[in-house]
Amino acid sequence: LYYYIAKIYLALGDNKKAIEMAKEEIKYNSKIEDGYLILGDIYKEMKEYPSAEENYKEAQKVNPDSVDA
């Protein structure tokens, strides 16, 4: 649920709220890569590339078989 809310906030340009929702997704679903992926996307949009890369790597750790990670 928080993943989709984060995507909506990102699309609306509200990066602060998008980050909050992505972190909630990770808090409740840390074994699924979606929260890390959307958080990486948000940081990439903000041009915070080291933070984006860190989250993409975490997504890959959580699910090495993911096509998106």
PDB file of C-alpha atoms in Angstrom:
ATOM      1  CA  LEU A   1       0.000   0.000   0.000  1.00  0.00           C
ATOM      2  CA  TYR A   2       2.692   2.524   1.000  1.00  0.00           C
ATOM      3  CA  TYR A   3       4.593   1.711  -2.209  1.00  0.00           C
ATOM      4  CA  TYR A   4       1.694   2.933  -4.344  1.00  0.00           C
ATOM      5  CA  ILE A   5       1.151   6.027  -2.222  1.00  0.00           C
ATOM      6  CA  ALA A   6       4.862   6.827  -2.593  1.00  0.00           C
ATOM      7  CA  LYS A   7       4.532   6.483  -6.377  1.00  0.00           C
ATOM      8  CA  ILE A   8       1.607   8.903  -6.384  1.00  0.00           C
ATOM      9  CA  TYR A   9       3.486  11.479  -4.319  1.00  0.00           C
ATOM     10  CA  LEU A  10       6.507  11.093  -6.598  1.00  0.00           C
ATOM     11  CA  ALA A  11       4.314  11.682  -9.659  1.00  0.00           C
ATOM     12  CA  LEU A  12       2.886  14.781  -7.977  1.00  0.00           C
ATOM     13  CA  GLY A  13       6.393  16.075  -7.262  1.00  0.00           C
ATOM     14  CA  ASP A  14       6.076  15.841  -3.471  1.00  0.00           C
ATOM     15  CA  ASN A  15       9.380  14.094  -2.840  1.00  0.00           C
ATOM     16  CA  LYS A  16       9.289  14.607   0.923  1.00  0.00           C
ATOM     17  CA  LYS A  17       5.973  12.754   1.300  1.00  0.00           C
ATOM     18  CA  ALA A  18       7.110  10.156  -1.245  1.00  0.00           C
ATOM     19  CA  ILE A  19      10.195   9.425   0.866  1.00  0.00           C
ATOM     20  CA  GLU A  20       8.059   9.105   3.999  1.00  0.00           C
ATOM     21  CA  MET A  21       5.765   6.588   2.304  1.00  0.00           C
ATOM     22  CA  ALA A  22       8.663   4.625   0.803  1.00  0.00           C
ATOM     23  CA  LYS A  23      10.239   4.333   4.247  1.00  0.00           C
ATOM     24  CA  GLU A  24       6.915   3.114   5.652  1.00  0.00           C
ATOM     25  CA  GLU A  25       6.837   0.473   2.888  1.00  0.00           C
ATOM     26  CA  ILE A  26      10.311  -0.677   3.898  1.00  0.00           C
ATOM     27  CA  LYS A  27       9.332  -0.666   7.580  1.00  0.00           C
ATOM     28  CA  TYR A  28       6.405  -3.020   6.991  1.00  0.00           C
ATOM     29  CA  ASN A  29       7.739  -5.022   4.035  1.00  0.00           C
ATOM     30  CA  SER A  30      11.512  -5.108   4.396  1.00  0.00           C
ATOM     31  CA  LYS A  31      11.713  -8.547   2.768  1.00  0.00           C
ATOM     32  CA  ILE A  32      10.242  -7.195  -0.494  1.00  0.00           C
ATOM     33  CA  GLU A  33      12.316  -4.991  -2.801  1.00  0.00           C
ATOM     34  CA  ASP A  34       9.554  -2.543  -3.813  1.00  0.00           C
ATOM     35  CA  GLY A  35      10.182  -0.011  -1.041  1.00  0.00           C
ATOM     36  CA  TYR A  36      13.876   0.148  -1.808  1.00  0.00           C
ATOM     37  CA  LEU A  37      13.198   0.509  -5.523  1.00  0.00           C
ATOM     38  CA  ILE A  38      10.775   3.402  -5.150  1.00  0.00           C
ATOM     39  CA  LEU A  39      13.085   5.082  -2.643  1.00  0.00           C
ATOM     40  CA  GLY A  40      15.895   4.735  -5.172  1.00  0.00           C
ATOM     41  CA  ASP A  41      13.655   6.250  -7.839  1.00  0.00           C
ATOM     42  CA  ILE A  42      12.807   9.196  -5.588  1.00  0.00           C
ATOM     43  CA  TYR A  43      16.460   9.892  -4.811  1.00  0.00           C
ATOM     44  CA  LYS A  44      17.318   9.561  -8.499  1.00  0.00           C
ATOM     45  CA  GLU A  45      14.619  12.129  -9.331  1.00  0.00           C
ATOM     46  CA  MET A  46      16.183  14.419  -6.717  1.00  0.00           C
ATOM     47  CA  LYS A  47      19.621  13.828  -8.286  1.00  0.00           C
ATOM     48  CA  GLU A  48      20.873  12.294  -5.030  1.00  0.00           C
ATOM     49  CA  TYR A  49      22.616   9.519  -6.897  1.00  0.00           C
ATOM     50  CA  PRO A  50      24.610   7.931  -4.025  1.00  0.00           C
ATOM     51  CA  SER A  51      21.397   7.472  -2.012  1.00  0.00           C
ATOM     52  CA  ALA A  52      19.617   6.128  -5.088  1.00  0.00           C
ATOM     53  CA  GLU A  53      22.390   3.623  -5.721  1.00  0.00           C
ATOM     54  CA  GLU A  54      22.389   2.527  -2.074  1.00  0.00           C
ATOM     55  CA  ASN A  55      18.668   1.737  -2.215  1.00  0.00           C
ATOM     56  CA  TYR A  56      18.920  -0.058  -5.551  1.00  0.00           C
ATOM     57  CA  LYS A  57      21.708  -2.213  -4.107  1.00  0.00           C
ATOM     58  CA  GLU A  58      19.561  -2.969  -1.058  1.00  0.00           C
ATOM     59  CA  ALA A  59      16.711  -4.013  -3.358  1.00  0.00           C
ATOM     60  CA  GLN A  60      19.107  -6.350  -5.141  1.00  0.00           C
ATOM     61  CA  LYS A  61      20.180  -7.885  -1.817  1.00  0.00           C
ATOM     62  CA  VAL A  62      16.564  -8.468  -0.805  1.00  0.00           C
ATOM     63  CA  ASN A  63      15.691 -10.108  -4.113  1.00  0.00           C
ATOM     64  CA  PRO A  64      18.668 -10.981  -6.320  1.00  0.00           C
ATOM     65  CA  ASP A  65      16.321 -12.473  -8.940  1.00  0.00           C
ATOM     66  CA  SER A  66      14.316  -9.269  -9.418  1.00  0.00           C
ATOM     67  CA  VAL A  67      14.428  -7.837 -12.910  1.00  0.00           C
ATOM     68  CA  ASP A  68      13.992  -4.298 -11.538  1.00  0.00           C
ATOM     69  CA  ALA A  69      16.656  -4.498  -8.844  1.00  0.00           C
TER      70      ALA A  69
END
